[in-house]
XYZ file of C-alpha atoms in Angstrom:
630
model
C -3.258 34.972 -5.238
C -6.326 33.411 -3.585
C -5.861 33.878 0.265
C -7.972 32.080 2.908
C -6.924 32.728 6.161
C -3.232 32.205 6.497
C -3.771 29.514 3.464
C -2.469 30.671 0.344
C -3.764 28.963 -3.030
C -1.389 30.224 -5.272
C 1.586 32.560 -4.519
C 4.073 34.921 -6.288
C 7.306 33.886 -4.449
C 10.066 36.225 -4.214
C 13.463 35.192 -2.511
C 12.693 37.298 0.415
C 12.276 35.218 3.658
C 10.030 36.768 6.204
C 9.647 33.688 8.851
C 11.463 30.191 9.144
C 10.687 28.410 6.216
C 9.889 24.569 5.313
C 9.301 22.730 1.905
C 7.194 19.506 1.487
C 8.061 18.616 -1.801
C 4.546 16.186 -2.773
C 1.259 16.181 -1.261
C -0.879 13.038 -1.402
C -2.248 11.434 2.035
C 1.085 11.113 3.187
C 2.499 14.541 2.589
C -0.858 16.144 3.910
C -0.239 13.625 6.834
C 2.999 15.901 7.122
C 1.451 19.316 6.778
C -0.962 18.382 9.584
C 1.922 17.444 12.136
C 3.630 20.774 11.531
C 1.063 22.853 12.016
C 0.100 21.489 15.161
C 3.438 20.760 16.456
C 4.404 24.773 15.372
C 1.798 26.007 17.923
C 3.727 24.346 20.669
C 7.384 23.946 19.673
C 7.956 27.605 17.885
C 6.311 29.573 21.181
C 3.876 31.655 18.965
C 7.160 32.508 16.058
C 5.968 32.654 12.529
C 6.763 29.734 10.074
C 5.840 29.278 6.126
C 5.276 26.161 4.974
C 5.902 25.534 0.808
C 3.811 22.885 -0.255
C 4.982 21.765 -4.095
C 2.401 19.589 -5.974
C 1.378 20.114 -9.345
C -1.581 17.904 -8.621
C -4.637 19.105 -5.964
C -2.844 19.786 -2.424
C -4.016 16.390 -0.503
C -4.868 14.209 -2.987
C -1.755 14.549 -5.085
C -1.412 12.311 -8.587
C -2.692 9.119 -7.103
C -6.070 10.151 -5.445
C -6.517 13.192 -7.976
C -10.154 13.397 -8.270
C -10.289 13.213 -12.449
C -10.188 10.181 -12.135
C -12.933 7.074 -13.893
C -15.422 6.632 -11.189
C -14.973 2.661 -12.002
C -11.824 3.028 -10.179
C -12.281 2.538 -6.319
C -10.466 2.203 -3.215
C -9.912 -0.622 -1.331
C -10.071 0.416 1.968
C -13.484 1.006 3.883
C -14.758 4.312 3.827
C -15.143 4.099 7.847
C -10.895 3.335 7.783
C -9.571 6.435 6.252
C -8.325 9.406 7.451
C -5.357 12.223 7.952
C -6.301 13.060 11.602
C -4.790 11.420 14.733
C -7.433 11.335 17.253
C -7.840 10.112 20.870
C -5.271 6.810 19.969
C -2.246 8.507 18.499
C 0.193 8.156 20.637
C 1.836 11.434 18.904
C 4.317 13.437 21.350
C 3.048 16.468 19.325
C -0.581 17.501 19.787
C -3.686 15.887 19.071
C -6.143 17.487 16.312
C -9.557 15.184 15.177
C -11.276 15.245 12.048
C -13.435 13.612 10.711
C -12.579 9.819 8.784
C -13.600 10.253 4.936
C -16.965 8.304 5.930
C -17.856 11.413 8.668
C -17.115 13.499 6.124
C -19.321 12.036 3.413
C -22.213 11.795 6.129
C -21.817 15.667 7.320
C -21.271 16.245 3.274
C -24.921 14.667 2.229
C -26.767 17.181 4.629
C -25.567 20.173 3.225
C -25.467 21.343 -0.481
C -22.862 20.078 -2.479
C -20.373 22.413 -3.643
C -19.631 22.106 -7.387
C -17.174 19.598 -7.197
C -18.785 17.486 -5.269
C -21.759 17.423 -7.809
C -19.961 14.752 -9.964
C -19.724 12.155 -7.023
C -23.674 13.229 -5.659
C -24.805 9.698 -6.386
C -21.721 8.113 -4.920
C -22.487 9.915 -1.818
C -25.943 9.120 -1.512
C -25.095 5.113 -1.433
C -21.510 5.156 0.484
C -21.625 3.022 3.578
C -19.179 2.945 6.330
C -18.021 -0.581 4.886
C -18.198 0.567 1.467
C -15.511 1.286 -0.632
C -15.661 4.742 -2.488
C -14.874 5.561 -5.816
C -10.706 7.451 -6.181
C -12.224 10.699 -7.244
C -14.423 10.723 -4.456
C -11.555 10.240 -1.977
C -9.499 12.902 -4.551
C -11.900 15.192 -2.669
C -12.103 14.534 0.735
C -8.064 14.804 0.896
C -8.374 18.088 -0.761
C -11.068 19.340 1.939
C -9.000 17.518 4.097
C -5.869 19.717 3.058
C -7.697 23.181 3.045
C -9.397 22.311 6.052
C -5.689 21.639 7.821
C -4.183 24.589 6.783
C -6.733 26.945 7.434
C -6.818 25.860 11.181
C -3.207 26.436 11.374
C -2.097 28.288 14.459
C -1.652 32.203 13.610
C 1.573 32.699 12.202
C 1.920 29.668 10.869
C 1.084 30.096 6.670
C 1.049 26.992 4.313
C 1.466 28.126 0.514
C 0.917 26.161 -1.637
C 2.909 26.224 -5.458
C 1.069 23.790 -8.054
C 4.557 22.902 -9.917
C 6.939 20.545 -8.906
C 10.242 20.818 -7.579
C 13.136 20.184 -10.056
C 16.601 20.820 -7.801
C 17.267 21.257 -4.746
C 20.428 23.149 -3.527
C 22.689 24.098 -0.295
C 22.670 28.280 -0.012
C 24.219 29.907 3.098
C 21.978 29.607 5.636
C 19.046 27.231 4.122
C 18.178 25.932 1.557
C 17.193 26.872 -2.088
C 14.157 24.190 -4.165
C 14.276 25.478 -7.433
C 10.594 24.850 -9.224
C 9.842 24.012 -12.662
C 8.123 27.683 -13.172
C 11.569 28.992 -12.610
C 10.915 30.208 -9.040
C 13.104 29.357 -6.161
C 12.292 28.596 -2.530
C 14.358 30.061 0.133
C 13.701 27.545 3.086
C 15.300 26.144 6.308
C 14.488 22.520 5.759
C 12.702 20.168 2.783
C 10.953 16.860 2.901
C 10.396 14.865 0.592
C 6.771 12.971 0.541
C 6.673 12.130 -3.180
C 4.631 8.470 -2.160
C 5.144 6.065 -5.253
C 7.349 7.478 -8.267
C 7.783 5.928 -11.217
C 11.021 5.200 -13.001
C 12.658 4.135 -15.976
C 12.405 0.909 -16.866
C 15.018 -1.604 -15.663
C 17.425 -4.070 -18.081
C 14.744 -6.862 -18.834
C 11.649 -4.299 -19.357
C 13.710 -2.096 -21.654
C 15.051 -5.243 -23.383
C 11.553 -6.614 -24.012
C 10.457 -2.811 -25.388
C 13.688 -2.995 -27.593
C 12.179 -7.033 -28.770
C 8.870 -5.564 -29.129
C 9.269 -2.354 -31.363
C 11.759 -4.139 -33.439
C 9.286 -7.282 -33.764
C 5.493 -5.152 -34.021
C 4.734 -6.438 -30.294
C 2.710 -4.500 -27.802
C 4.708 -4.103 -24.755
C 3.521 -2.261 -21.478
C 6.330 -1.488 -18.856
C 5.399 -1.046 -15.300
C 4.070 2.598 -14.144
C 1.589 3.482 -11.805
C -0.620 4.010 -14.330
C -0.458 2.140 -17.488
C -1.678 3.409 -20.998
C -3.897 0.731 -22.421
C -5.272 2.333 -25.701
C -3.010 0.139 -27.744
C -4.600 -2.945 -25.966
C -6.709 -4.364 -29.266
C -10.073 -6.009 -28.828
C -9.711 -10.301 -28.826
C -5.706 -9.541 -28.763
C -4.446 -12.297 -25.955
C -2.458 -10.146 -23.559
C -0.128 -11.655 -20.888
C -0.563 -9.528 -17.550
C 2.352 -10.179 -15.694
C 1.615 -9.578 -11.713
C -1.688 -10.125 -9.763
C -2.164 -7.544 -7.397
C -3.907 -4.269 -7.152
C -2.836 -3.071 -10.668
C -3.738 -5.883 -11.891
C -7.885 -5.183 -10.930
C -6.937 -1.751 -12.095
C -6.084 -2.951 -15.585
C -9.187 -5.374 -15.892
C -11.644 -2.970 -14.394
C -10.664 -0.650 -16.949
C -10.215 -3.389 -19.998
C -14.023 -4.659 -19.261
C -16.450 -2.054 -17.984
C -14.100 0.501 -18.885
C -14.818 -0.934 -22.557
C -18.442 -1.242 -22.478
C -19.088 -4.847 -20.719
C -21.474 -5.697 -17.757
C -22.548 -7.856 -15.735
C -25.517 -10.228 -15.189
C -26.822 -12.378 -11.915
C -28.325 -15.188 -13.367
C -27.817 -18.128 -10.490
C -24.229 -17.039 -10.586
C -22.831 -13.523 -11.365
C -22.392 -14.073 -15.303
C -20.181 -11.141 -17.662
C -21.568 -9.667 -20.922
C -18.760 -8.718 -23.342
C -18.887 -5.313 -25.215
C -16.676 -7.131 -27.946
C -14.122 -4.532 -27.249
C -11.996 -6.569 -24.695
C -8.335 -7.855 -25.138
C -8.103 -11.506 -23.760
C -5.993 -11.384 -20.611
C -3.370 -14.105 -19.281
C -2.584 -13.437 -15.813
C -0.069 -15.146 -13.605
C 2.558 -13.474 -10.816
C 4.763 -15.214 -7.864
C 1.495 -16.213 -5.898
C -0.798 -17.065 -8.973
C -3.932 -15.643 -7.562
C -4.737 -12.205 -6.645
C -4.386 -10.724 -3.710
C -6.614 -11.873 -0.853
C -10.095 -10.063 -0.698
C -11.588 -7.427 1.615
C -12.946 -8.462 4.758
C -16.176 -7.037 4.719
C -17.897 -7.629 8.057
C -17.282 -6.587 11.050
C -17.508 -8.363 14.405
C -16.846 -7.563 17.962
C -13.034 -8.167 18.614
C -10.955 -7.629 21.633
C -8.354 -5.275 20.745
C -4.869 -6.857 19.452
C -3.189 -7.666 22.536
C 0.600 -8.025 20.247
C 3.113 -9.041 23.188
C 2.737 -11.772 23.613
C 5.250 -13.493 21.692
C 6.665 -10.104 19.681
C 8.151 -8.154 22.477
C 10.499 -5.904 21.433
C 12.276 -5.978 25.096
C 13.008 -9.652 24.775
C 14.448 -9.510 21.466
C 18.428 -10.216 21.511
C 20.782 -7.116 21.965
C 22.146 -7.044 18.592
C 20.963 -6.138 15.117
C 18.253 -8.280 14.239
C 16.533 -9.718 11.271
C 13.248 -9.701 9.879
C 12.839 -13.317 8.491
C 14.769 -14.461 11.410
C 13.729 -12.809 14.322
C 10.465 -11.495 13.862
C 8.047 -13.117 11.433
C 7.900 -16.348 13.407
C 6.568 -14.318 16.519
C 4.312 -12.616 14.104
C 2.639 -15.704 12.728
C 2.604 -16.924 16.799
C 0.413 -13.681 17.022
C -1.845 -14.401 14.414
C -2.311 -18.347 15.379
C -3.048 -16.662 19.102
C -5.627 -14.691 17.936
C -7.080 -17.186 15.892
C -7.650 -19.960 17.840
C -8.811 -17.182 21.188
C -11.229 -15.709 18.500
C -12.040 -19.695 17.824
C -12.283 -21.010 21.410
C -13.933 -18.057 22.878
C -16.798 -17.073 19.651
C -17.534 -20.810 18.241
C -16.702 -22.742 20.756
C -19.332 -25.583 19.442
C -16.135 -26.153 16.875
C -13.271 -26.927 19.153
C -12.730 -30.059 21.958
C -11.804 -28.659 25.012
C -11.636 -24.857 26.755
C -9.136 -21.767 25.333
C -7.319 -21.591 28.829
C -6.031 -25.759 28.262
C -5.353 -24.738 24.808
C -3.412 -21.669 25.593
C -1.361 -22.825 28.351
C -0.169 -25.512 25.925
C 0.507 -23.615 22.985
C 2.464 -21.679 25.370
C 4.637 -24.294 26.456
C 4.883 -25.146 22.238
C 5.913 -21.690 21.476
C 9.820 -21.928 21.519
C 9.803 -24.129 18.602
C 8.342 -21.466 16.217
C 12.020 -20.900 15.111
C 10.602 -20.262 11.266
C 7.093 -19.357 10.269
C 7.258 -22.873 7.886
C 7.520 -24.786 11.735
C 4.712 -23.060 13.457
C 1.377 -25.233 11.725
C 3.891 -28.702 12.162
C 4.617 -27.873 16.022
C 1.114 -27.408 16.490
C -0.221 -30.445 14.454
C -0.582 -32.810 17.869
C -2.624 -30.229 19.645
C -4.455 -28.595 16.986
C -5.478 -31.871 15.195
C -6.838 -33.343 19.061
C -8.863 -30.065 19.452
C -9.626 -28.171 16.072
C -11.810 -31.440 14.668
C -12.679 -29.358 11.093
C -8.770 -28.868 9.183
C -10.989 -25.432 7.632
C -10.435 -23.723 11.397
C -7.117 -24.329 11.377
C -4.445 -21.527 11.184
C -1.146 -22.207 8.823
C 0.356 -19.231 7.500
C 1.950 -21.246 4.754
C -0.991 -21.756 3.021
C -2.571 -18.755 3.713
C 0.572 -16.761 1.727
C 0.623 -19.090 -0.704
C -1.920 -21.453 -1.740
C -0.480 -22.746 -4.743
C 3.077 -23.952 -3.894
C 3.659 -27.245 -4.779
C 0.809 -28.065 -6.248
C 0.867 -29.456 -10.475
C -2.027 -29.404 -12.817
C -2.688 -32.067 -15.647
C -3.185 -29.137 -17.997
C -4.546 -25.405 -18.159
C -8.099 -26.385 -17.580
C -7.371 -28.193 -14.166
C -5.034 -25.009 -13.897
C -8.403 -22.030 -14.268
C -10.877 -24.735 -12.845
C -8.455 -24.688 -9.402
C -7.877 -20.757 -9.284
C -11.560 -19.916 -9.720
C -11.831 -22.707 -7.001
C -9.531 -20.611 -4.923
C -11.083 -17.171 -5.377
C -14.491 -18.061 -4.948
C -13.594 -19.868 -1.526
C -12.156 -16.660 -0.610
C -14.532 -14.384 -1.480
C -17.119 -16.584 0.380
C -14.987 -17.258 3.694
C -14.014 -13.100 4.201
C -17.821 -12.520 3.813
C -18.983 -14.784 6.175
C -18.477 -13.486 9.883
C -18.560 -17.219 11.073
C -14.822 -17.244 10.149
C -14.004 -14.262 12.254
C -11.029 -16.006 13.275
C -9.525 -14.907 10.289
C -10.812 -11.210 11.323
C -8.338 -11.466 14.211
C -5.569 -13.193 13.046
C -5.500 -10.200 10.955
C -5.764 -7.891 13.089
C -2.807 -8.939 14.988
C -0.885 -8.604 12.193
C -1.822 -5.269 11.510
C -1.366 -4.737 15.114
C 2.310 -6.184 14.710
C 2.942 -4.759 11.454
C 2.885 -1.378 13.536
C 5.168 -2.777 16.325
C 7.430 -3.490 13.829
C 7.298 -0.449 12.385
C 8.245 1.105 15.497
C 11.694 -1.182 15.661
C 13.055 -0.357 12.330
C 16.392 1.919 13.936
C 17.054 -2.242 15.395
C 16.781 -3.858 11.805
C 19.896 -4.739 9.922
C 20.101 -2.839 7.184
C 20.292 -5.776 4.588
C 16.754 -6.706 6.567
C 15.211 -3.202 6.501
C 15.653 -2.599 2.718
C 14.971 -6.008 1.346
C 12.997 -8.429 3.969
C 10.850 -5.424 5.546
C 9.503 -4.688 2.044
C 9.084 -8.465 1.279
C 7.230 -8.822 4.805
C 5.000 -5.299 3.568
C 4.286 -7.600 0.071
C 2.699 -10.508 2.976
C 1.181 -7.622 4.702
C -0.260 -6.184 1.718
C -2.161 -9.712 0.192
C -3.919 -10.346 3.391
C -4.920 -7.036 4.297
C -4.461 -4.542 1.136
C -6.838 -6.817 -1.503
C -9.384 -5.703 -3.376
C -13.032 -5.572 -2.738
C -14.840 -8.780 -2.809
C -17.090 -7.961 -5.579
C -14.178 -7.062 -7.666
C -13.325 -10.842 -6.920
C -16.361 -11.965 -7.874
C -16.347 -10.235 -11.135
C -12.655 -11.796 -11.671
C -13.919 -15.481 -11.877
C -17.048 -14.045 -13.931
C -14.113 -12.879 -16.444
C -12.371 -16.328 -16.273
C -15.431 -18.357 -16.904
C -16.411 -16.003 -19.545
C -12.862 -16.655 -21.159
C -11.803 -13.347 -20.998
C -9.145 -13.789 -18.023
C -6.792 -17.056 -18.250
C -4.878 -17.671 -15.486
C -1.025 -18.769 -16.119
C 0.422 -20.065 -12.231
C 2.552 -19.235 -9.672
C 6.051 -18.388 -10.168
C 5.805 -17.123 -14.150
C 8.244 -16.317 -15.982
C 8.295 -14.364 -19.365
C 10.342 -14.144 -21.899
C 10.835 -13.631 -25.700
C 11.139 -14.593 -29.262
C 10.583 -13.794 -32.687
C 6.859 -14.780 -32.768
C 6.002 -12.953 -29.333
C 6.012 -12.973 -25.783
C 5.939 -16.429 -23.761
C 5.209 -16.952 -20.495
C 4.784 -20.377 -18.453
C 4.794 -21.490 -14.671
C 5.882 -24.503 -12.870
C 2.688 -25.442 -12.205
C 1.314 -26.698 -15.418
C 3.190 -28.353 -18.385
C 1.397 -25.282 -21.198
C 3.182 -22.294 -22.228
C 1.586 -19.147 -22.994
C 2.328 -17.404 -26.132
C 1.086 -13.709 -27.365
C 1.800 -10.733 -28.859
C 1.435 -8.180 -25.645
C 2.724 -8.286 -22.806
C 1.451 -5.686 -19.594
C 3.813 -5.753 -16.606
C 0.875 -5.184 -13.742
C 3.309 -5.518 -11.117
C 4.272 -2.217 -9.109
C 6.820 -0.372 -10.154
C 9.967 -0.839 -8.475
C 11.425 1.823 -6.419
C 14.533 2.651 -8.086
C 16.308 6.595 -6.926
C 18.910 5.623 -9.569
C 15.843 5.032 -12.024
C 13.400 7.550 -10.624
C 11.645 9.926 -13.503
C 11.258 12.583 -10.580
C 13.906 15.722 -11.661
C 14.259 16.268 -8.395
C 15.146 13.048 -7.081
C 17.087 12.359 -9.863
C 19.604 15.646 -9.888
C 20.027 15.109 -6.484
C 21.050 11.279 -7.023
C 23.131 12.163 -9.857
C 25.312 14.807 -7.499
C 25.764 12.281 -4.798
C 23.365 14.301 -2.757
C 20.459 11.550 -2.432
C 21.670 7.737 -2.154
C 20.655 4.270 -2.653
C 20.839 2.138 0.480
C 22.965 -0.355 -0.234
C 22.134 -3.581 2.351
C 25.418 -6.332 1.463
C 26.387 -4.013 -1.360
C 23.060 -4.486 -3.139
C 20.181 -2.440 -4.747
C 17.656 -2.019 -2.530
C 15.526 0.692 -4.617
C 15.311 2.806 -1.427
C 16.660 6.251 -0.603
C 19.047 6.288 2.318
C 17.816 7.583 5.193
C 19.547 7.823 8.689
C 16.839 5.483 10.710
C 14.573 6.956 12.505
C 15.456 10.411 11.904
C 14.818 10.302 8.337
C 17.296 12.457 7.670
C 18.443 11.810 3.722
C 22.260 10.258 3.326
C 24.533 11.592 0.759
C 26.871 9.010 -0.826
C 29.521 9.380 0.896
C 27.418 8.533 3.885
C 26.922 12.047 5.206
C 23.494 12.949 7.067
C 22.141 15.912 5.489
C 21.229 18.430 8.608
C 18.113 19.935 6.488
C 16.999 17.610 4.212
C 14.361 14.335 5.548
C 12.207 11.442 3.473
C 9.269 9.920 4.332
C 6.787 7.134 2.770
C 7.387 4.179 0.535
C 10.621 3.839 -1.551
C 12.645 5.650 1.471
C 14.640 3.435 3.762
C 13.075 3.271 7.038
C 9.718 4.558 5.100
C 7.960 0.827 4.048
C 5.988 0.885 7.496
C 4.193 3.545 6.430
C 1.832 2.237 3.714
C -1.413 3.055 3.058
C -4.033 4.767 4.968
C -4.350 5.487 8.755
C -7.255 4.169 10.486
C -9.017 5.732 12.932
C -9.008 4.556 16.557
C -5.399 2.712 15.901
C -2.676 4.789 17.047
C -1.517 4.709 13.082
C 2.099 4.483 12.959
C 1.816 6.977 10.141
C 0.761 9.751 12.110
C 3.868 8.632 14.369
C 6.928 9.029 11.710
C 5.362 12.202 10.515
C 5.293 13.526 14.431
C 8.717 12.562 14.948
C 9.644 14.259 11.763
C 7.925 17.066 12.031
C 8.801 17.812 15.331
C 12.363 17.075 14.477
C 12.750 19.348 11.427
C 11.212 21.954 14.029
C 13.040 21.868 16.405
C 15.989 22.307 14.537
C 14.640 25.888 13.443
């Protein structure tokens, strides 16, 4: 047992229960999100009583399997060192109390003038470079969550211990009294309450990717089912591989195909790619057809998100409402508003005419935005007379998906039109001169959160299928990857070593392979492996997790079923979090939190600082819920 503090490493746990007692079964970011709210909520709500807190993880405490700092230093994030953290600060609008620390880009500053501890001596060079608008590598993120962690519990209040058991948690059981989490070292946990913050899990695979592993082993195919992480050593050099799914697993799986394998790459005019000779030939194509939208990577002086104008919760009808319906037209109103402000007011040499003519007419406009599809249309009279250049103008359409409806003579029009598209992108979100964009996404990260905030008013139907599909929109504009990671991509594609296949593929199967095609273009895709780079899809019925899965198979842990439908999330009871048994029971001492967990899509990724993060809110009003009920 290594003790630090009232922080203990590594525990021999008895059934004995000395103070109130709460498990948090997983701790990546948002599990050490968790940890953080209960310690600092303890101080105040348990009047100076003792309280253990069980953390079970058999990864590192705070960066958990995801952020787990063995990682490949090729891999990076793709969020800007300056915009992550675990600590509320001065904007949380937390009813628990406020505790700073520092965002991981403080931290790297503060770490650079001191010596580095040993595990820090792998990522020296990393730290020596890192800007605040730079994107650091996983493993060096791996470690400031696990400083981050440490650093959390040891500042706990007195009397309030965090222990910490690096195994997972198999079952989970009612005793009288509490509850019992049995681990997979064959200890048990005698607690009050358990939450579960297991972030992304994988599962088995579903009908069609265990039908094309069947097709493939019986046929000498390579076949790669979804997983968070996928195992490409079977991936043969100049084998054409379909990648099916364009996102951020997608970059993963090239990164790691290219200079994972020995490649490079050369500026000469353009950025040019040297093959090692060791790369599989990938053919990409998803529901978009393009990857996800890149970083912004400038920043300019915007007025704060003023979402309210058009998304106000208080003038939303009295009954349940409905994502597609009711709120995504006011969200792209938002974004068009703060476009064309950011437009009018920062390059006003552009526009004919002042903002306050502009707004008072879009204004008067603004009833028609029924359906996000209306919004550009409604707008076309007074946009067209004042917006003179159609490359200032705001369309959400387009901007989700740039490909619809459009047909290619044949695959060469097809890559020619994609690289087109990328490197347009990759320019325009490097150029501050388009700062319009800059605020039209800010307002919908700004309304993203409001939304977040209304999900106890969402159908459920809406919450478990159109909140995730609005988190997908939410994700491409404002989750993509770096832009040099871009850059590289249409290196790879003029290089040959990336195809690109269209928007709406589909694959499917015979005896010579896999095939895949897309509306787009008239050429099908043929090859012998086939990578599924999309996400896995949550799935408790599916989930590889023993404990989510004995709890499932008891009826203790439920699917939410919107219209009698798989969603893929847990059940929760909204805004409580409290998990739902199947037979539609609340469970007084058991709670869920993060993605795949009804009432859990809102909070994504990682909290910025100076944002009031919604994250920090759901784990406040867990935390002090599970609390208070001690």
């Amino acid at each position: 047992m290594v003790r630090s503090g009232l922080f203990v490493f590594e525990v021999a746990v008895t059934n004995a229960r000395l103070a109130p007692a709460i498990a948090v079964i997983g701790c990546g970011p948002g599990g050490t999100s968790l940890v953080e709210r209960l310690c600092a909520n303890a101080a105040v709500l348990l009047a100076g009583r003792r309280l253990r807190v069980h953390v079970v993880d058999p990864y590192p405490a705070g960066a958990g399997r995801v952020w787990r700092t063995g990682q490949s230093p090729l891999l990076w994030t793709n969020s800007f060192a300056a915009d992550i953290t675990v600590f509320p600060d001065a904007s949380s609008t937390c009813a628990g109390p406020v505790r700073p620390g520092p965002s991981l880009w403080e931290w790297a500053a503060e770490a650079r003038e001191r010596p580095l501890p040993d595990e820090l001596v792998a990522c020296a060079e990393e730290l020596e470079r890192l800007e605040p608008l730079g994107f650091a590598g996983r493993r060096l993120l791996g470690a400031y969550l696990t400083w981050a962690f440490r650093a959390i519990a040891e500042a706990a209040s007195p009397g309030v211990e965090v222990i910490v058991h690096k195994t997972s948690a198999v079952d989970l059981t009612d005793v009288p009294g509490g509850q019992s989490v049995r681990l997979a070292n064959g200890r048990r946990l005698r607690v009050d309450a358990v939450v579960l913050t297991q972030g992304h899990l994988d599962v088995r695979p579903g009908e069609e990717e265990r039908r094309l592993a069947a097709h493939a082993v019986a046929s000498g195919l390579t076949y790669v089912p979804r997983a968070n992480e996928h195992d490409v050593e079977g991936l043969k050099p100049g084998e054409e591989v379909i990648a099916r799914g364009m996102g951020l697993a997608f970059i993963d799986l090239v990164t790691r195909l290219t200079l994972g394998r020995g490649g490079g790459y050369v500026r000469d005019g353009h950025l040019r790619y040297v093959a090692s000779g060791r790369e599989p030939l990938l053919l990409a194509g998803s529901r978009r057809g393009v990857p996800y939208r890149a970083k912004i990577d400038y920043r300019v002086p915007l007025e704060p998100p003023r979402i309210g104008r058009f998304l106000r919760p208080e003038k939303l009808p009295e009954r349940e409402l409905e994502v597609d319906r009711d709120l995504r037209p006011l969200i792209a109103a938002e974004m068009a508003w703060a476009h064309y402000r950011r437009l009018f007011t920062a390059h006003p040499e552009r526009v004919a005419g002042g903002w306050d003519a502009f707004a008072t007419e879009f204004d008067a406009l603004a009833e028609q935005f029924t359906e996000v599809g209306l919004l550009a249309p409604v707008l076309a009279p007074l946009v067209g007379a004042c917006v003179p250049d159609p490359v200032d103008r705001f369309d959400p359409v387009p901007l989700d998906r740039p490909l619809d409806g459009r047909r290619f003579s044949d695959a060469e029009a097809l890559q020619e039109a994609v690289r087109e598209h990328i490197a347009g992108d990759v320019a325009r979100r490097g150029d501050p001169g388009f700062s319009p964009d800059a605020a039209a996404q800010a307002a919908l990260s700004a309304a993203y959160a409001v939304v977040g905030g209304m999900i106890g008013r969402l159908s459920h139907r809406s919450r478990c299928v159109e909140l995730p599909e609005l988190h997908g929109h939410f994700s491409y504009l404002s989750s993509g990857p770096p832009r040099e990671r871009l850059q590289q991509l249409v290196a790879l594609s003029r290089a040959g070593i990336v195809r690109f296949l269209g928007p709406e593929l589909s694959v499917d199967s015979d005896a010579e392979g896999f095939r895949a095609w897309s509306p787009a273009v008239r050429e099908r895709a043929r090859s012998r492996g086939l990578v599924e780079t999309r996400m896995p899809t949550s799935s408790p019925s599916r989930a590889l997790d023993a404990l989510v899965r004995s709890l499932y198979e008891r009826g203790e842990l439920a699917e939410a079923l919107p219209g009698g439908r798989p969603s893929g999330l847990v059940r929760t009871v909204p805004g409580e979090q409290r998990l739902v048994s199947a037979d539609g029971t609340p469970h007084p001492a058991r709670y869920a939190v993060g993605p795949g967990v009804d009432g859990g899509v809102a909070v994504h990724g990682f909290a910025r600082p100076g944002v009031d993060a919604h994250l920090f809110r759901v784990g406040d009003a867990v935390a002090r819920t599970v609390l208070a009920a001690l």
